[in-house]
CSV table of C-alpha atoms in Angstrom, one decimal:
chain,number,residue,atom,x,y,z
A,1,MET,CA,-5.3,34.0,24.5
A,2,THR,CA,-8.7,36.3,24.3
A,3,ASN,CA,-8.9,35.2,20.4
A,4,VAL,CA,-8.5,31.6,21.2
A,5,ILE,CA,-11.0,31.8,24.0
A,6,GLN,CA,-13.2,33.6,21.6
A,7,ASN,CA,-12.8,31.1,18.9
A,8,TRP,CA,-12.3,27.8,21.2
A,9,ASP,CA,-15.3,26.0,19.4
A,10,LEU,CA,-13.0,25.5,16.4
A,11,PHE,CA,-10.7,23.5,19.0
A,12,LEU,CA,-13.4,21.9,20.6
A,13,PRO,CA,-13.5,18.5,18.6
A,14,GLN,CA,-9.8,18.1,18.9
A,15,MET,CA,-10.0,18.7,22.7
A,16,ILE,CA,-12.8,16.1,23.0
A,17,VAL,CA,-10.9,13.6,21.1
A,18,GLY,CA,-7.7,14.3,23.0
A,19,GLY,CA,-9.6,14.2,26.3
A,20,ILE,CA,-11.2,11.0,25.8
A,21,LEU,CA,-8.1,9.2,24.6
A,22,GLY,CA,-6.1,10.4,27.2
A,23,ALA,CA,-8.7,9.7,29.9
A,24,LEU,CA,-9.0,6.3,28.8
A,25,LEU,CA,-5.4,5.8,28.8
A,26,SER,CA,-5.0,7.0,32.1
A,27,VAL,CA,-7.3,4.4,33.3
A,28,LEU,CA,-5.6,1.6,31.5
A,29,GLY,CA,-2.4,2.7,33.0
A,30,ILE,CA,-3.7,1.6,36.7
A,31,LEU,CA,-2.9,-2.0,36.0
A,32,LEU,CA,0.4,-1.2,33.7
A,33,VAL,CA,1.8,0.7,36.9
A,34,LEU,CA,0.6,-1.7,39.3
A,35,ARG,CA,2.3,-4.9,37.5
A,36,ASN,CA,5.4,-2.7,37.1
A,37,MET,CA,5.1,-2.8,33.4
A,38,THR,CA,6.3,0.7,32.5
A,39,PHE,CA,9.1,-0.3,30.3
A,40,PHE,CA,6.5,-2.6,28.5
A,41,GLY,CA,4.3,-0.1,27.9
A,42,VAL,CA,7.1,2.2,26.3
A,43,THR,CA,8.1,-0.6,24.3
A,44,LEU,CA,4.9,-1.4,23.0
A,45,SER,CA,4.1,2.3,22.2
A,46,GLN,CA,7.3,2.0,19.9
A,47,ALA,CA,6.2,-1.1,18.2
A,48,VAL,CA,2.8,0.4,17.7
A,49,GLY,CA,4.4,3.6,16.2
A,50,PHE,CA,6.1,1.6,13.8
A,51,SER,CA,2.9,-0.5,12.8
A,52,VAL,CA,1.1,2.9,12.5
A,53,ALA,CA,3.9,4.3,10.1
A,54,PHE,CA,4.0,1.4,7.9
A,55,CYS,CA,0.4,1.1,7.5
A,56,LEU,CA,0.2,4.8,6.6
A,57,PHE,CA,3.1,4.4,4.0
A,58,MET,CA,1.3,1.0,2.5
A,59,GLY,CA,-2.0,2.8,2.2
A,60,TRP,CA,-4.0,0.6,4.2
A,61,ASP,CA,-7.0,1.4,6.3
A,62,ARG,CA,-6.0,3.8,8.8
A,63,ASP,CA,-8.4,2.6,11.5
A,64,LEU,CA,-8.2,-1.2,11.4
A,65,ALA,CA,-4.8,-1.9,9.7
A,66,PRO,CA,-2.5,-0.4,12.4
A,67,ILE,CA,-4.7,-2.5,15.2
A,68,LEU,CA,-4.4,-5.8,13.2
A,69,LEU,CA,-0.7,-5.2,12.8
A,70,SER,CA,-0.3,-4.4,16.4
A,71,SER,CA,-2.0,-7.1,17.5
A,72,ALA,CA,0.0,-9.5,15.7
A,73,LEU,CA,3.0,-7.5,16.9
A,74,ILE,CA,2.3,-7.9,20.6
A,75,PHE,CA,2.2,-11.6,20.9
A,76,PRO,CA,6.2,-12.3,20.3
A,77,ILE,CA,6.5,-9.2,22.8
A,78,VAL,CA,4.5,-10.8,25.4
A,79,LEU,CA,6.1,-14.3,24.8
A,80,LEU,CA,9.6,-12.8,25.2
A,81,HIS,CA,8.6,-10.4,28.2
A,82,LYS,CA,6.9,-13.7,30.0
A,83,SER,CA,10.2,-15.7,29.5
A,84,THR,CA,11.8,-16.7,32.7
A,85,HIS,CA,15.3,-17.4,30.9
A,86,ILE,CA,15.9,-13.7,30.2
A,87,LYS,CA,16.1,-10.8,32.4
A,88,GLU,CA,12.8,-8.7,31.4
A,89,ASP,CA,14.4,-5.3,31.2
A,90,VAL,CA,16.9,-6.7,28.7
A,91,VAL,CA,14.3,-8.2,26.4
A,92,LEU,CA,12.6,-4.9,26.5
A,93,GLY,CA,15.4,-2.9,25.6
A,94,ILE,CA,16.1,-4.8,22.8
A,95,LEU,CA,12.7,-5.0,21.4
A,96,PHE,CA,12.6,-1.2,22.1
A,97,VAL,CA,15.7,-0.5,20.0
A,98,PHE,CA,14.5,-3.2,17.2
A,99,PHE,CA,11.3,-1.3,16.5
A,100,ALA,CA,12.9,1.8,16.8
A,101,SER,CA,15.7,0.7,14.1
A,102,LEU,CA,12.8,-0.7,11.9
A,103,SER,CA,11.3,2.7,11.9
A,104,GLN,CA,14.3,4.3,10.5
A,105,ILE,CA,14.9,1.9,7.9
A,106,LEU,CA,11.5,2.6,6.8
A,107,LEU,CA,13.0,5.9,5.8
A,108,ALA,CA,15.0,4.3,3.1
A,109,LEU,CA,11.5,3.4,1.3
A,110,GLY,CA,11.2,6.9,0.4
A,111,GLY,CA,8.0,8.6,-0.3
A,112,ASP,CA,6.4,10.4,2.7
A,113,VAL,CA,7.6,8.0,5.1
A,114,GLN,CA,9.3,10.7,7.2
A,115,ASN,CA,6.1,12.4,7.7
A,116,HIS,CA,4.2,9.3,8.8
A,117,LEU,CA,7.0,8.4,11.3
A,118,MET,CA,6.7,12.1,12.9
A,119,ALA,CA,3.0,11.9,12.9
A,120,SER,CA,3.3,8.2,14.6
A,121,TYR,CA,5.6,9.7,17.1
A,122,PHE,CA,4.7,13.2,18.0
A,123,GLY,CA,1.2,13.5,16.3
A,124,ASP,CA,-0.6,16.8,16.9
A,125,ILE,CA,-4.2,17.0,18.5
A,126,LEU,CA,-4.5,20.3,16.9
A,127,THR,CA,-4.4,19.0,13.2
A,128,SER,CA,-6.4,15.7,14.0
A,129,GLU,CA,-9.2,15.3,11.4
A,130,VAL,CA,-10.8,12.4,13.6
A,131,LYS,CA,-14.5,12.6,14.1
A,132,LEU,CA,-15.9,11.3,17.3
A,133,ASP,CA,-18.1,8.7,15.4
A,134,SER,CA,-14.9,7.5,13.5
A,135,ALA,CA,-14.1,3.5,13.8
A,136,GLY,CA,-10.8,4.3,15.8
A,137,ILE,CA,-13.3,6.0,18.7
A,138,TRP,CA,-15.6,3.2,18.7
A,139,ILE,CA,-12.9,0.6,18.6
A,140,ALA,CA,-11.3,2.0,21.8
A,141,SER,CA,-14.5,2.6,23.3
A,142,LEU,CA,-15.4,-0.9,23.1
A,143,ALA,CA,-11.9,-2.0,24.2
A,144,PHE,CA,-12.5,0.3,27.3
A,145,ILE,CA,-15.7,-1.3,28.3
A,146,PHE,CA,-14.4,-4.9,28.1
A,147,TYR,CA,-11.3,-3.6,30.5
A,148,LEU,CA,-14.0,-2.1,32.9
A,149,SER,CA,-16.1,-5.2,32.6
A,150,PHE,CA,-13.0,-7.4,33.7
A,151,PHE,CA,-10.8,-5.1,35.8
A,152,ARG,CA,-11.6,-7.0,39.1
A,153,ARG,CA,-10.3,-10.0,37.2
A,154,PHE,CA,-7.2,-8.6,36.0
A,155,LEU,CA,-6.4,-6.9,39.1
A,156,PHE,CA,-6.7,-10.3,40.9
A,157,LEU,CA,-4.3,-11.6,38.2
A,158,SER,CA,-2.2,-8.5,38.9
A,159,PHE,CA,-1.7,-9.2,42.6
A,160,ASP,CA,-1.8,-13.0,43.2
A,161,ARG,CA,-1.5,-15.4,40.0
A,162,ASP,CA,-1.0,-18.3,42.0
A,163,GLU,CA,-4.0,-17.8,44.0
A,164,TYR,CA,-6.1,-17.2,40.8
A,165,ARG,CA,-4.8,-20.7,39.5
A,166,ILE,CA,-6.1,-22.3,42.7
A,167,GLN,CA,-9.5,-20.7,42.8
A,168,ILE,CA,-10.2,-20.2,39.1
A,169,GLY,CA,-8.1,-21.9,37.0
A,170,ASN,CA,-5.5,-21.0,33.8
A,171,PRO,CA,-5.1,-17.2,33.5
A,172,ILE,CA,-4.1,-17.5,29.8
A,173,PHE,CA,-7.4,-16.3,28.2
A,174,TYR,CA,-7.5,-13.0,30.6
A,175,ASP,CA,-3.8,-12.7,29.8
A,176,ILE,CA,-4.6,-12.6,26.1
A,177,LEU,CA,-7.5,-10.3,26.5
A,178,PHE,CA,-5.7,-7.7,28.6
A,179,TYR,CA,-3.0,-7.3,26.2
A,180,MET,CA,-5.2,-7.2,23.3
A,181,ILE,CA,-7.1,-4.3,25.0
A,182,LEU,CA,-3.9,-2.4,25.7
A,183,SER,CA,-2.6,-2.9,22.2
A,184,THR,CA,-6.0,-2.0,20.7
A,185,ALA,CA,-6.2,1.5,23.0
A,186,VAL,CA,-2.5,2.3,22.5
A,187,THR,CA,-2.7,1.9,18.6
A,188,VAL,CA,-5.8,4.1,18.3
A,189,SER,CA,-4.3,6.5,20.6
A,190,VAL,CA,-0.7,6.6,18.8
A,191,ASN,CA,-2.7,6.7,15.3
A,192,LEU,CA,-4.6,9.7,16.2
A,193,LEU,CA,-2.2,11.2,18.7
A,194,GLY,CA,1.1,10.1,18.4
A,195,SER,CA,3.0,7.6,20.4
A,196,PHE,CA,4.5,10.2,23.0
A,197,TYR,CA,1.0,11.8,23.8
A,198,SER,CA,-0.2,8.1,24.5
A,199,ILE,CA,2.8,7.2,26.9
A,200,ALA,CA,2.4,10.5,28.8
A,201,HIS,CA,-1.4,9.8,29.6
A,202,LEU,CA,-0.7,5.8,30.0
A,203,LEU,CA,2.0,6.6,32.8
A,204,LEU,CA,2.0,10.1,34.2
A,205,PRO,CA,-1.4,10.3,35.9
A,206,VAL,CA,-1.0,7.1,37.9
A,207,PHE,CA,2.6,7.8,38.8
A,208,THR,CA,1.6,11.1,40.0
A,209,LEU,CA,-1.4,10.2,42.1
A,210,LEU,CA,-0.6,6.6,43.1
A,211,PRO,CA,1.3,7.7,46.3
A,212,PHE,CA,-2.0,9.5,47.4
A,213,VAL,CA,-4.6,6.9,47.4
A,214,ARG,CA,-5.2,2.9,47.7
A,215,SER,CA,-8.4,2.8,46.5
A,216,THR,CA,-8.4,2.0,42.2
A,217,LYS,CA,-11.6,3.4,42.1
A,218,ILE,CA,-10.4,6.9,43.7
A,219,LEU,CA,-7.2,6.3,41.5
A,220,ALA,CA,-9.3,6.0,38.3
A,221,LEU,CA,-11.2,9.2,38.9
A,222,LEU,CA,-8.3,11.2,39.8
A,223,SER,CA,-6.2,9.7,37.1
A,224,ILE,CA,-9.2,11.1,34.7
A,225,LEU,CA,-9.3,14.5,36.2
A,226,PHE,CA,-5.5,14.8,36.0
A,227,SER,CA,-5.6,13.8,32.4
A,228,LEU,CA,-8.2,16.1,31.3
A,229,LEU,CA,-6.7,19.2,33.3
A,230,GLY,CA,-3.3,18.3,31.3
A,231,THR,CA,-5.0,18.3,27.9
A,232,ILE,CA,-6.9,21.2,28.3
A,233,GLY,CA,-4.1,23.1,30.0
A,234,GLY,CA,-1.6,22.3,27.6
A,235,PHE,CA,-4.1,22.8,24.6
A,236,PHE,CA,-5.0,26.5,25.8
A,237,LEU,CA,-1.1,27.0,26.5
A,238,SER,CA,-0.2,25.8,23.1
A,239,LEU,CA,-2.5,28.4,21.6
A,240,THR,CA,-1.5,31.3,23.4
A,241,GLY,CA,1.8,31.8,21.4
A,242,PHE,CA,4.6,34.4,22.1
A,243,HIS,CA,6.4,37.1,20.2
A,244,HIS,CA,9.9,36.3,19.1
A,245,HIS,CA,11.9,38.3,16.8
A,246,GLY,CA,8.8,40.1,15.4
A,247,GLU,CA,6.9,36.9,14.8
A,248,GLU,CA,4.2,35.0,16.9
A,249,VAL,CA,5.4,31.6,17.8
A,250,PHE,CA,3.4,28.6,18.9
A,251,PHE,CA,4.5,25.7,20.6
A,252,PRO,CA,3.0,22.2,18.7
A,253,THR,CA,-0.1,21.1,20.7
A,254,SER,CA,0.6,17.5,21.5
A,255,SER,CA,4.0,18.2,23.1
A,256,THR,CA,2.9,21.2,25.3
A,257,ILE,CA,0.2,19.1,26.9
A,258,ILE,CA,3.0,16.3,27.4
A,259,LEU,CA,5.5,19.2,29.4
A,260,PHE,CA,2.3,20.7,31.0
A,261,MET,CA,1.4,17.3,32.3
A,262,CYS,CA,5.2,16.6,33.4
A,263,ILE,CA,5.2,19.8,35.3
A,264,LEU,CA,2.2,19.1,36.8
A,265,SER,CA,3.2,16.2,38.1
A,266,PHE,CA,6.6,17.5,39.3
A,267,LEU,CA,4.7,20.0,41.1
A,268,ILE,CA,2.4,17.7,42.8
A,269,LEU,CA,5.2,15.2,43.6
A,270,THR,CA,7.2,18.1,45.1
A,271,VAL,CA,4.6,19.6,47.5
A,272,ARG,CA,4.0,16.1,49.0
A,273,SER,CA,7.6,15.9,49.4
A,274,LEU,CA,7.7,19.0,51.3
A,275,ILE,CA,4.6,18.3,53.4
A,276,LYS,CA,6.1,15.2,54.4
A,277,ARG,CA,9.3,16.5,55.5
A,278,PHE,CA,8.0,19.5,57.2
A,279,PHE,CA,4.9,18.4,58.9
């Protein structure tokens, strides 16, 4: 651990990238949770994982190609998601296994597909070579600016679509904008850090903190802090290492961050439950 602290500057770029993307996703997750679209987010990340792996296999542009493919994939997902004739969870469950199967079929193409799939699912923040001035970071930042700019309108749509239609009109443009922002941010994050990392930051901070606050501004700030704490804590924990059979073992960083966030969420919710029970 001492060695890690002494050489912390070597890991600072990856920690900053992971922290920034995690914080952005945690704020995006507010509307996802408030809209009860958790399963949609998981299904989207599965579709994005496939598109990232496919683009890597094809050798297409690492930053733009996955975003364009994911944007194309999200429209049929949204159409089926909005269908009133089919149960929502059934549709999303079918789409989830569909994209998971597509990813598995990619393995038949040979080459380096297995490594691409592993990278799109698990990623590893420690080995990420992304730079802060990369196209992906700029695109994600731009999407986040749009998200903040129209947040109140998105929030209005989330709680009362009928009233929105009466006061403002057809919400189709802002519906499309919201899904495009979500797709872009998730794609950039999956491309750089993996789909499981993205899902964790998208859902865990809001899920953990929503029972404590009702203000969306405070929820956003606390979610960012939770995400940053999870990233930094999990990062250093993964670099600590432990001795096993005469060897020093280090856990994969991205997965350690996710586990750290899960444990932190469990502890916070458990303490809240105990306080409510006894006080």
